[in-house]
mmCIF file of C-alpha atoms and ligand atoms in Angstrom:
data_model
loop_
_atom_site.group_PDB
_atom_site.id
_atom_site.type_symbol
_atom_site.label_atom_id
_atom_site.label_comp_id
_atom_site.label_asym_id
_atom_site.label_seq_id
_atom_site.Cartn_x
_atom_site.Cartn_y
_atom_site.Cartn_z
ATOM 1 C CA MET R 1 -148.404 28.408 -120.862
ATOM 2 C CA PRO R 2 -148.078 27.976 -124.633
ATOM 3 C CA PHE R 3 -144.304 27.493 -124.491
ATOM 4 C CA LEU R 4 -144.836 24.236 -122.581
ATOM 5 C CA ARG R 5 -147.208 22.814 -125.166
ATOM 6 C CA GLU R 6 -146.773 20.923 -128.411
ATOM 7 C CA ARG R 7 -149.006 20.184 -131.365
ATOM 8 C CA SER R 8 -151.189 17.157 -130.649
ATOM 9 C CA GLY R 9 -152.546 16.595 -134.143
ATOM 10 C CA ALA R 10 -156.018 16.045 -132.637
ATOM 11 C CA LYS R 11 -158.903 18.019 -134.119
ATOM 12 C CA GLY R 12 -160.673 19.211 -130.984
ATOM 13 C CA SER R 13 -157.593 20.219 -128.974
ATOM 14 C CA PRO R 14 -154.642 20.944 -131.266
ATOM 15 C CA TYR R 15 -152.180 21.447 -128.367
ATOM 16 C CA ARG R 16 -151.185 19.302 -125.397
ATOM 17 C CA TRP R 17 -148.571 19.464 -122.642
ATOM 18 C CA SER R 18 -145.088 18.560 -123.839
ATOM 19 C CA PRO R 19 -143.208 16.329 -121.339
ATOM 20 C CA GLU R 20 -139.888 17.252 -122.959
ATOM 21 C CA LYS R 21 -140.510 21.000 -122.608
ATOM 22 C CA ILE R 22 -141.674 20.596 -119.017
ATOM 23 C CA ALA R 23 -138.595 18.502 -118.129
ATOM 24 C CA ALA R 24 -136.347 21.115 -119.777
ATOM 25 C CA LEU R 25 -137.959 23.916 -117.788
ATOM 26 C CA LEU R 26 -137.552 21.973 -114.539
ATOM 27 C CA LEU R 27 -133.873 21.415 -115.314
ATOM 28 C CA VAL R 28 -133.367 25.118 -116.005
ATOM 29 C CA LEU R 29 -135.088 25.989 -112.718
ATOM 30 C CA LEU R 30 -133.085 23.428 -110.754
ATOM 31 C CA PRO R 31 -130.066 25.691 -110.015
ATOM 32 C CA PHE R 32 -132.381 28.411 -108.724
ATOM 33 C CA ALA R 33 -134.267 25.877 -106.608
ATOM 34 C CA LEU R 34 -130.984 24.571 -105.161
ATOM 35 C CA LEU R 35 -129.922 28.121 -104.393
ATOM 36 C CA ALA R 36 -133.263 28.877 -102.740
ATOM 37 C CA VAL R 37 -132.928 25.767 -100.566
ATOM 38 C CA ARG R 38 -129.462 26.873 -99.462
ATOM 39 C CA ILE R 39 -130.698 30.321 -98.608
ATOM 40 C CA LEU R 40 -133.742 28.995 -96.737
ATOM 41 C CA ARG R 41 -131.542 26.604 -94.797
ATOM 42 C CA GLY R 42 -129.355 29.523 -93.816
ATOM 43 C CA ASP R 43 -126.570 27.598 -95.471
ATOM 44 C CA LEU R 44 -124.635 30.650 -96.523
ATOM 45 C CA ALA R 45 -121.688 30.002 -94.291
ATOM 46 C CA ALA R 46 -121.696 26.227 -94.121
ATOM 47 C CA THR R 47 -118.850 24.143 -95.478
ATOM 48 C CA ASP R 48 -120.844 21.174 -96.707
ATOM 49 C CA PRO R 49 -121.775 21.488 -100.354
ATOM 50 C CA LEU R 50 -125.460 21.063 -101.035
ATOM 51 C CA GLY R 51 -126.396 18.997 -103.982
ATOM 52 C CA LEU R 52 -126.331 15.948 -106.086
ATOM 53 C CA GLY R 53 -122.738 14.918 -105.779
ATOM 54 C CA ALA R 54 -121.340 16.132 -102.530
ATOM 55 C CA PRO R 55 -117.931 14.468 -102.724
ATOM 56 C CA GLY R 56 -117.435 15.774 -106.238
ATOM 57 C CA LEU R 57 -116.626 13.905 -109.387
ATOM 58 C CA GLY R 58 -113.005 14.685 -108.943
ATOM 59 C CA GLY R 59 -112.504 12.938 -105.654
ATOM 60 C CA PRO R 60 -109.999 14.114 -103.135
ATOM 61 C CA GLY R 61 -107.216 15.223 -105.389
ATOM 62 C CA LEU R 62 -105.117 14.497 -108.405
ATOM 63 C CA GLY R 63 -102.414 12.116 -107.505
ATOM 64 C CA GLY R 64 -102.998 12.422 -103.787
ATOM 65 C CA PRO R 65 -100.632 13.818 -101.229
ATOM 66 C CA GLY R 66 -97.459 12.977 -103.166
ATOM 67 C CA LEU R 67 -98.404 15.151 -106.093
ATOM 68 C CA ASN R 68 -100.054 17.786 -103.970
ATOM 69 C CA ALA R 69 -96.947 18.169 -101.927
ATOM 70 C CA GLY R 70 -95.104 19.231 -105.031
ATOM 71 C CA LEU R 71 -97.750 21.720 -106.042
ATOM 72 C CA GLY R 72 -97.413 24.319 -103.396
ATOM 73 C CA PRO R 73 -100.498 25.475 -101.545
ATOM 74 C CA GLY R 74 -102.353 22.233 -101.965
ATOM 75 C CA ALA R 75 -103.617 21.567 -98.468
ATOM 76 C CA ALA R 76 -107.185 21.931 -99.598
ATOM 77 C CA GLY R 77 -106.921 18.944 -101.849
ATOM 78 C CA GLY R 78 -104.489 19.603 -104.642
ATOM 79 C CA LEU R 79 -105.417 19.373 -108.275
ATOM 80 C CA GLY R 80 -108.429 17.172 -108.002
ATOM 81 C CA GLY R 81 -110.161 18.950 -105.124
ATOM 82 C CA GLY R 82 -113.371 17.019 -104.701
ATOM 83 C CA ALA R 83 -115.306 19.662 -102.870
ATOM 84 C CA ALA R 84 -115.388 21.890 -105.898
ATOM 85 C CA GLY R 85 -116.534 19.191 -108.241
ATOM 86 C CA GLY R 86 -119.951 18.151 -106.907
ATOM 87 C CA LEU R 87 -122.596 18.500 -109.565
ATOM 88 C CA GLY R 88 -124.976 19.799 -106.955
ATOM 89 C CA GLY R 89 -123.174 22.848 -106.059
ATOM 90 C CA GLY R 90 -119.463 23.314 -105.530
ATOM 91 C CA PRO R 91 -118.433 25.050 -102.373
ATOM 92 C CA ALA R 92 -120.995 26.242 -99.901
ATOM 93 C CA LEU R 93 -122.035 29.861 -100.087
ATOM 94 C CA GLY R 94 -119.324 30.954 -97.730
ATOM 95 C CA ALA R 95 -117.655 34.205 -96.802
ATOM 96 C CA ARG R 96 -118.889 36.073 -99.874
ATOM 97 C CA PRO R 97 -122.320 34.682 -100.713
ATOM 98 C CA LEU R 98 -122.686 36.893 -103.774
ATOM 99 C CA VAL R 99 -119.479 35.603 -105.373
ATOM 100 C CA GLU R 100 -120.286 32.002 -104.427
ATOM 101 C CA THR R 101 -123.747 32.384 -105.973
ATOM 102 C CA LEU R 102 -122.139 33.840 -109.084
ATOM 103 C CA ARG R 103 -119.781 30.843 -109.281
ATOM 104 C CA PHE R 104 -122.569 28.377 -108.616
ATOM 105 C CA LEU R 105 -124.654 29.815 -111.467
ATOM 106 C CA GLY R 106 -121.568 29.915 -113.719
ATOM 107 C CA ASP R 107 -121.102 26.169 -113.183
ATOM 108 C CA TRP R 108 -124.737 25.532 -113.998
ATOM 109 C CA ALA R 109 -124.610 27.741 -117.074
ATOM 110 C CA VAL R 110 -121.856 25.561 -118.548
ATOM 111 C CA ARG R 111 -123.756 22.383 -117.661
ATOM 112 C CA LEU R 112 -126.915 23.697 -119.297
ATOM 113 C CA LEU R 113 -125.009 24.713 -122.428
ATOM 114 C CA LEU R 114 -123.655 21.166 -122.689
ATOM 115 C CA VAL R 115 -127.071 19.610 -122.063
ATOM 116 C CA THR R 116 -128.443 21.828 -124.846
ATOM 117 C CA LEU R 117 -125.730 20.573 -127.207
ATOM 118 C CA ALA R 118 -126.528 16.998 -126.134
ATOM 119 C CA VAL R 119 -130.107 17.196 -127.404
ATOM 120 C CA THR R 120 -129.253 16.512 -131.059
ATOM 121 C CA PRO R 121 -127.088 13.440 -130.336
ATOM 122 C CA ALA R 122 -129.573 12.106 -127.783
ATOM 123 C CA ARG R 123 -132.548 12.326 -130.110
ATOM 124 C CA ARG R 124 -130.684 10.346 -132.769
ATOM 125 C CA LEU R 125 -128.954 7.875 -130.465
ATOM 126 C CA PHE R 126 -132.211 6.987 -128.734
ATOM 127 C CA ASN R 127 -134.545 7.627 -131.667
ATOM 128 C CA TRP R 128 -136.394 10.210 -129.628
ATOM 129 C CA PRO R 129 -137.405 12.916 -132.146
ATOM 130 C CA LYS R 130 -139.561 14.841 -129.691
ATOM 131 C CA LEU R 131 -136.526 15.623 -127.571
ATOM 132 C CA LEU R 132 -135.965 18.500 -129.971
ATOM 133 C CA ASN R 133 -138.865 20.215 -128.189
ATOM 134 C CA ALA R 134 -136.594 20.657 -125.171
ATOM 135 C CA ARG R 135 -133.744 22.412 -126.962
ATOM 136 C CA ARG R 136 -135.080 25.946 -127.128
ATOM 137 C CA THR R 137 -136.053 25.974 -123.441
ATOM 138 C CA LEU R 138 -132.634 24.612 -122.455
ATOM 139 C CA GLY R 139 -130.739 27.106 -124.601
ATOM 140 C CA LEU R 140 -132.777 30.068 -123.401
ATOM 141 C CA GLY R 141 -132.465 28.796 -119.838
ATOM 142 C CA ALA R 142 -128.673 28.616 -120.147
ATOM 143 C CA ALA R 143 -128.640 32.189 -121.479
ATOM 144 C CA ALA R 144 -130.837 33.330 -118.586
ATOM 145 C CA VAL R 145 -128.531 31.701 -116.033
ATOM 146 C CA VAL R 146 -125.525 33.406 -117.668
ATOM 147 C CA ALA R 147 -127.385 36.735 -117.595
ATOM 148 C CA VAL R 148 -127.987 36.365 -113.839
ATOM 149 C CA HIS R 149 -124.321 35.322 -113.393
ATOM 150 C CA PHE R 150 -123.273 38.523 -115.170
ATOM 151 C CA GLY R 151 -125.834 40.589 -113.248
ATOM 152 C CA LEU R 152 -124.417 39.349 -109.945
ATOM 153 C CA TYR R 153 -120.940 40.250 -111.121
ATOM 154 C CA CYS R 154 -122.139 43.796 -111.918
ATOM 155 C CA ILE R 155 -123.744 44.066 -108.462
ATOM 156 C CA ASP R 156 -120.543 42.818 -106.861
ATOM 157 C CA MET R 157 -118.476 45.397 -108.732
ATOM 158 C CA GLY R 158 -120.881 48.156 -107.779
ATOM 159 C CA SER R 159 -120.336 50.384 -110.806
ATOM 160 C CA LEU R 160 -120.700 49.972 -114.539
ATOM 161 C CA SER R 161 -117.433 51.755 -115.280
ATOM 162 C CA VAL R 162 -115.562 49.238 -113.102
ATOM 163 C CA VAL R 163 -117.326 46.381 -114.895
ATOM 164 C CA VAL R 164 -116.317 47.760 -118.301
ATOM 165 C CA ARG R 165 -112.732 48.335 -117.167
ATOM 166 C CA GLU R 166 -112.449 44.811 -115.744
ATOM 167 C CA ILE R 167 -113.889 43.259 -118.909
ATOM 168 C CA VAL R 168 -111.331 45.146 -120.985
ATOM 169 C CA LEU R 169 -108.407 44.373 -118.666
ATOM 170 C CA ARG R 170 -109.019 40.753 -117.655
ATOM 171 C CA ILE R 171 -108.875 38.334 -120.519
ATOM 172 C CA TYR R 172 -111.046 35.663 -118.817
ATOM 173 C CA LEU R 173 -113.781 38.268 -118.363
ATOM 174 C CA THR R 174 -113.408 39.428 -121.974
ATOM 175 C CA ILE R 175 -113.851 35.822 -123.089
ATOM 176 C CA GLY R 176 -116.880 35.363 -120.828
ATOM 177 C CA PHE R 177 -118.371 38.576 -122.137
ATOM 178 C CA VAL R 178 -117.959 37.547 -125.778
ATOM 179 C CA ALA R 179 -119.694 34.269 -124.913
ATOM 180 C CA LEU R 180 -122.483 36.205 -123.206
ATOM 181 C CA LEU R 181 -122.974 38.443 -126.257
ATOM 182 C CA GLY R 182 -123.064 35.367 -128.479
ATOM 183 C CA LEU R 183 -125.700 33.753 -126.292
ATOM 184 C CA LEU R 184 -127.792 36.918 -126.341
ATOM 185 C CA ALA R 185 -127.602 36.953 -130.155
ATOM 186 C CA LEU R 186 -128.753 33.329 -130.308
ATOM 187 C CA SER R 187 -131.516 33.940 -127.764
ATOM 188 C CA SER R 188 -132.855 36.891 -129.711
ATOM 189 C CA THR R 189 -133.277 34.634 -132.758
ATOM 190 C CA SER R 190 -134.775 31.702 -130.865
ATOM 191 C CA TRP R 191 -138.394 32.271 -131.797
ATOM 192 C CA ASP R 192 -140.445 31.007 -134.719
ATOM 193 C CA GLY R 193 -140.647 34.428 -136.399
ATOM 194 C CA ALA R 194 -136.836 34.694 -136.497
ATOM 195 C CA VAL R 195 -136.523 31.251 -138.072
ATOM 196 C CA ALA R 196 -139.045 32.267 -140.750
ATOM 197 C CA ARG R 197 -137.329 35.590 -141.337
ATOM 198 C CA LEU R 198 -133.798 34.197 -141.554
ATOM 199 C CA GLY R 199 -134.734 31.058 -143.448
ATOM 200 C CA ALA R 200 -134.064 27.595 -141.998
ATOM 201 C CA GLU R 201 -130.585 27.195 -143.485
ATOM 202 C CA ARG R 202 -129.263 30.608 -142.377
ATOM 203 C CA TRP R 203 -130.837 30.135 -138.961
ATOM 204 C CA ARG R 204 -129.164 26.741 -138.624
ATOM 205 C CA ARG R 205 -125.794 28.183 -139.637
ATOM 206 C CA LEU R 206 -126.181 31.078 -137.194
ATOM 207 C CA HIS R 207 -126.976 28.668 -134.387
ATOM 208 C CA THR R 208 -123.826 26.620 -134.973
ATOM 209 C CA LEU R 209 -122.303 29.570 -133.092
ATOM 210 C CA ALA R 210 -123.422 27.650 -130.011
ATOM 211 C CA TYR R 211 -120.249 25.523 -130.438
ATOM 212 C CA PRO R 212 -117.639 28.302 -130.230
ATOM 213 C CA ILE R 213 -119.723 30.030 -127.545
ATOM 214 C CA THR R 214 -119.635 26.895 -125.385
ATOM 215 C CA ALA R 215 -115.908 26.509 -126.050
ATOM 216 C CA LEU R 216 -115.343 30.115 -124.899
ATOM 217 C CA ALA R 217 -117.471 29.530 -121.800
ATOM 218 C CA ILE R 218 -115.354 26.481 -120.906
ATOM 219 C CA LEU R 219 -112.147 28.453 -121.524
ATOM 220 C CA HIS R 220 -113.482 31.184 -119.192
ATOM 221 C CA PHE R 221 -114.142 28.428 -116.645
ATOM 222 C CA PHE R 222 -110.568 27.093 -116.943
ATOM 223 C CA MET R 223 -108.976 30.520 -116.780
ATOM 224 C CA GLN R 224 -110.520 31.699 -113.552
ATOM 225 C CA GLN R 225 -109.788 28.480 -111.666
ATOM 226 C CA LYS R 226 -106.715 28.975 -109.561
ATOM 227 C CA LEU R 227 -105.389 25.435 -109.156
ATOM 228 C CA ASP R 228 -108.051 22.773 -109.458
ATOM 229 C CA VAL R 229 -109.340 22.355 -113.010
ATOM 230 C CA THR R 230 -111.174 19.079 -112.444
ATOM 231 C CA GLU R 231 -114.622 20.349 -113.338
ATOM 232 C CA PRO R 232 -113.599 22.504 -116.319
ATOM 233 C CA THR R 233 -111.634 19.503 -117.627
ATOM 234 C CA LEU R 234 -114.691 17.309 -117.231
ATOM 235 C CA MET R 235 -116.868 19.854 -119.040
ATOM 236 C CA ALA R 236 -114.254 20.180 -121.798
ATOM 237 C CA GLY R 237 -114.186 16.375 -122.136
ATOM 238 C CA PHE R 238 -117.951 16.208 -122.583
ATOM 239 C CA PHE R 239 -117.726 19.048 -125.077
ATOM 240 C CA LEU R 240 -115.078 17.135 -127.049
ATOM 241 C CA TRP R 241 -117.346 14.090 -127.109
ATOM 242 C CA LEU R 242 -120.294 16.194 -128.321
ATOM 243 C CA MET R 243 -118.231 17.762 -131.102
ATOM 244 C CA GLY R 244 -116.711 14.388 -132.000
ATOM 245 C CA TRP R 245 -120.181 12.913 -132.293
ATOM 246 C CA ARG R 246 -121.154 15.657 -134.737
ATOM 247 C CA LEU R 247 -118.158 14.777 -136.854
ATOM 248 C CA LEU R 248 -119.140 11.092 -136.815
ATOM 249 C CA GLN R 249 -122.691 11.983 -137.724
ATOM 250 C CA ARG R 250 -121.509 14.097 -140.631
ATOM 251 C CA TYR R 251 -119.831 11.015 -142.079
ATOM 252 C CA GLY R 252 -122.843 8.802 -141.407
ATOM 253 C CA HIS R 253 -121.521 6.905 -138.351
ATOM 254 C CA GLY R 254 -123.390 8.736 -135.592
ATOM 255 C CA THR R 255 -125.228 5.623 -134.399
ATOM 256 C CA GLY R 256 -122.658 2.908 -135.096
ATOM 257 C CA LEU R 257 -121.629 0.988 -131.970
ATOM 258 C CA LEU R 258 -117.965 0.633 -132.870
ATOM 259 C CA ALA R 259 -117.689 4.272 -133.950
ATOM 260 C CA LEU R 260 -119.288 5.404 -130.683
ATOM 261 C CA VAL R 261 -116.957 3.272 -128.569
ATOM 262 C CA LEU R 262 -113.945 4.640 -130.467
ATOM 263 C CA LEU R 263 -115.313 8.145 -129.964
ATOM 264 C CA ALA R 264 -115.615 7.520 -126.209
ATOM 265 C CA VAL R 265 -112.038 6.271 -125.961
ATOM 266 C CA SER R 266 -110.673 9.130 -128.096
ATOM 267 C CA ALA R 267 -112.607 11.763 -126.145
ATOM 268 C CA GLY R 268 -111.312 10.295 -122.880
ATOM 269 C CA PHE R 269 -107.747 10.301 -124.170
ATOM 270 C CA ALA R 270 -108.079 13.865 -125.480
ATOM 271 C CA THR R 271 -109.440 14.906 -122.071
ATOM 272 C CA ALA R 272 -106.377 13.462 -120.321
ATOM 273 C CA LEU R 273 -104.067 15.261 -122.753
ATOM 274 C CA LEU R 274 -105.964 18.504 -122.339
ATOM 275 C CA GLU R 275 -105.701 18.303 -118.560
ATOM 276 C CA ALA R 276 -101.966 17.575 -118.707
ATOM 277 C CA GLY R 277 -101.460 20.365 -121.247
ATOM 278 C CA TRP R 278 -103.370 22.858 -119.129
ATOM 279 C CA TYR R 279 -101.354 22.079 -116.009
ATOM 280 C CA LEU R 280 -98.128 22.294 -117.979
ATOM 281 C CA ALA R 281 -99.068 25.718 -119.357
ATOM 282 C CA ALA R 282 -100.528 27.065 -116.114
ATOM 283 C CA THR R 283 -98.164 25.650 -113.497
ATOM 284 C CA GLY R 284 -95.295 23.935 -115.328
ATOM 285 C CA ILE R 285 -96.113 20.526 -113.783
ATOM 286 C CA ASP R 286 -94.553 17.650 -115.706
ATOM 287 C CA PRO R 287 -97.368 16.310 -117.951
ATOM 288 C CA LYS R 288 -96.221 12.731 -117.243
ATOM 289 C CA ARG R 289 -97.167 13.201 -113.579
ATOM 290 C CA VAL R 290 -100.592 14.519 -114.474
ATOM 291 C CA LEU R 291 -101.165 11.747 -117.010
ATOM 292 C CA SER R 292 -100.063 9.058 -114.566
ATOM 293 C CA ALA R 293 -102.478 10.483 -111.975
ATOM 294 C CA ASN R 294 -105.175 9.112 -114.279
ATOM 295 C CA LEU R 295 -104.077 5.652 -113.171
ATOM 296 C CA ALA R 296 -104.069 6.433 -109.449
ATOM 297 C CA PHE R 297 -107.619 5.258 -108.789
ATOM 298 C CA GLY R 298 -107.072 5.150 -105.046
ATOM 299 C CA TYR R 299 -107.324 8.928 -104.850
ATOM 300 C CA SER R 300 -109.816 9.913 -107.521
ATOM 301 C CA ILE R 301 -111.334 9.004 -110.826
ATOM 302 C CA ARG R 302 -110.028 11.626 -113.215
ATOM 303 C CA PRO R 303 -112.252 13.396 -115.780
ATOM 304 C CA ALA R 304 -110.792 11.374 -118.687
ATOM 305 C CA TRP R 305 -112.318 8.191 -117.227
ATOM 306 C CA TRP R 306 -115.689 9.805 -116.652
ATOM 307 C CA VAL R 307 -115.765 11.002 -120.251
ATOM 308 C CA ALA R 308 -114.681 7.653 -121.689
ATOM 309 C CA GLY R 309 -116.942 5.681 -119.335
ATOM 310 C CA LEU R 310 -119.989 7.776 -120.006
ATOM 311 C CA GLY R 311 -119.258 7.647 -123.738
ATOM 312 C CA VAL R 312 -119.166 3.832 -123.675
ATOM 313 C CA ALA R 313 -122.345 3.720 -121.560
ATOM 314 C CA VAL R 314 -124.103 5.969 -124.092
ATOM 315 C CA ALA R 315 -122.901 3.751 -126.958
ATOM 316 C CA LEU R 316 -124.290 0.616 -125.292
ATOM 317 C CA ALA R 317 -127.533 2.295 -124.235
ATOM 318 C CA SER R 318 -128.035 3.617 -127.757
ATOM 319 C CA GLU R 319 -127.433 0.187 -129.268
ATOM 320 C CA ALA R 320 -130.060 -1.304 -126.950
ATOM 321 C CA ALA R 321 -132.528 1.530 -127.561
ATOM 322 C CA LEU R 322 -132.187 1.326 -131.341
ATOM 323 C CA ARG R 323 -132.775 -2.424 -131.268
ATOM 324 C CA ILE R 324 -136.034 -1.870 -129.438
ATOM 325 C CA ARG R 325 -137.011 1.151 -131.536
ATOM 326 C CA PRO R 326 -134.957 1.182 -134.763
ATOM 327 C CA LEU R 327 -134.457 4.333 -136.755
ATOM 328 C CA PRO R 328 -136.442 4.251 -139.990
ATOM 329 C CA ALA R 329 -134.002 2.497 -142.391
ATOM 330 C CA ARG R 330 -131.160 3.669 -140.138
ATOM 331 C CA ARG R 331 -131.783 7.088 -141.651
ATOM 332 C CA ALA R 332 -129.491 8.899 -139.258
ATOM 333 C CA ARG R 333 -126.436 6.993 -140.481
ATOM 334 C CA ALA R 334 -126.855 8.556 -143.883
ATOM 335 C CA SER R 335 -127.856 12.023 -142.774
ATOM 336 C CA GLY R 336 -125.192 14.683 -142.561
ATOM 337 C CA ALA R 337 -127.310 17.573 -141.249
ATOM 338 C CA VAL R 338 -126.307 18.255 -137.669
ATOM 339 C CA THR R 339 -127.141 21.184 -135.432
HETATM 340 C C1 HEM E 1 -121.437 32.267 -121.429
HETATM 341 C C2 HEM E 1 -120.969 33.093 -120.498
HETATM 342 C C3 HEM E 1 -120.398 32.653 -119.177
HETATM 343 C C4 HEM E 1 -120.344 31.435 -118.601
HETATM 344 C C5 HEM E 1 -120.914 30.121 -119.111
HETATM 345 C C6 HEM E 1 -119.650 31.575 -117.347
HETATM 346 C C7 HEM E 1 -119.344 30.535 -116.482
HETATM 347 C C8 HEM E 1 -118.528 30.662 -115.391
HETATM 348 C C9 HEM E 1 -118.032 29.572 -114.614
HETATM 349 C C10 HEM E 1 -118.319 28.097 -114.870
HETATM 350 C C11 HEM E 1 -117.297 30.058 -113.613
HETATM 351 C C12 HEM E 1 -116.541 29.274 -112.557
HETATM 352 C C13 HEM E 1 -117.376 28.975 -111.377
HETATM 353 C C14 HEM E 1 -116.602 28.245 -110.317
HETATM 354 O O1 HEM E 1 -115.604 28.783 -109.820
HETATM 355 O O2 HEM E 1 -117.001 27.132 -109.956
HETATM 356 C C15 HEM E 1 -117.320 31.495 -113.736
HETATM 357 C C16 HEM E 1 -116.715 32.348 -112.877
HETATM 358 C C17 HEM E 1 -116.780 33.696 -112.977
HETATM 359 N N1 HEM E 1 -117.331 34.409 -114.002
HETATM 360 FE FE1 HEM E 1 -118.320 33.669 -115.579
HETATM 361 N N2 HEM E 1 -119.333 32.894 -117.170
HETATM 362 C C18 HEM E 1 -119.755 33.585 -118.267
HETATM 363 C C19 HEM E 1 -119.634 34.919 -118.471
HETATM 364 C C20 HEM E 1 -119.161 35.811 -117.566
HETATM 365 C C21 HEM E 1 -119.152 37.239 -117.712
HETATM 366 C C22 HEM E 1 -119.711 37.991 -118.920
HETATM 367 C C23 HEM E 1 -118.590 37.752 -116.586
HETATM 368 C C24 HEM E 1 -118.347 39.183 -116.205
HETATM 369 C C25 HEM E 1 -117.961 40.089 -117.040
HETATM 370 C C26 HEM E 1 -118.221 36.657 -115.726
HETATM 371 C C27 HEM E 1 -117.610 36.762 -114.500
HETATM 372 C C28 HEM E 1 -117.190 35.726 -113.727
HETATM 373 C C29 HEM E 1 -116.511 35.880 -112.458
HETATM 374 C C30 HEM E 1 -116.140 37.197 -111.774
HETATM 375 C C31 HEM E 1 -116.253 34.605 -111.989
HETATM 376 C C32 HEM E 1 -115.659 34.191 -110.643
HETATM 377 C C33 HEM E 1 -114.240 34.434 -110.490
HETATM 378 C C34 HEM E 1 -113.830 34.097 -109.060
HETATM 379 O O3 HEM E 1 -113.952 32.949 -108.668
HETATM 380 O O4 HEM E 1 -113.420 35.007 -108.374
HETATM 381 N N3 HEM E 1 -118.592 35.491 -116.352
HETATM 382 N N4 HEM E 1 -118.073 31.822 -114.835
#
């Protein structure tokens, strides 16, 4: 399997297994493995979500019963609905297994897109150059998961003309479809020959399209959620952090502790504002209520805190890692090239 190997530099055997590529492949296969386990367990109609974070990052609901009461049909948990937020899976594959599978893979597609965008920061923050080996596998894997997500949608619709009509008529599908086309364009240029043909600089510029594509994917995620936008908000928060880091890096502060802590706090704050703004636009809820729900820890820990907390943890972990294994002359601080 040549795509799992890297150059070894040794004379006798020029290639060896790449741990980064193998880990990336395993991560890409994880959603399919989780799905297979559900199917084998006959879990298609169960109510317990299978996966890594059963109660969901969002907890039981934004603002608890008081806020839910004011939100209409909120019996299932109101804005924060924990069941939908578990990283392992979201709702069980219930009444319509095909649609639940489609949703499950949609969630994973967004996660994989974000993990792909996290490779560049992670390799600098932890001085781990070989992590770059994982990026192509992750990006192609995300595209493959999206392709299956779209394929399931086509099967569910039953006819291509219906699919085309729906994509034209429903804006969230149009947005998803544009993101899909973008991913296909990036995938078709994700091989060494394409890099050589386009030239490194043009290839790099083309692949910055991954940013708007991910933004569109997250918007698609927001738009098809009916009431609970906990997970899309969380994904948007991580995306804001990733883009903010690129800005820092451009100005030479991508590995500075203070800059990273400020980035974490700003990304968390922006996440809270985004969530409040979304609810205002979608449901007319007073943004002050949504913002104050961020302080109601008894019910849930809102996405803004996860984003800020994880950002601070990354800043501290990076500081420790770079003390153990410093960047050569803190090169990354001066470098502005970011992809
Ligand atoms: C980059 C491209 C795309 C990504 C990352 C993506 C991701 C997602 C995500 C995260 C969800 C929400 C899952 C949940 O409810 O937990 C979703 C739902 C959905 N997506 Fe996509 N999607 C993409 C493209 C498309 C395309 C091209 C179509 C079809 C034209 C599509 C059709 C749907 C449908 C029908 C739903 C479910 C709506 C429902 O709950 O009834 N998606 N997608």
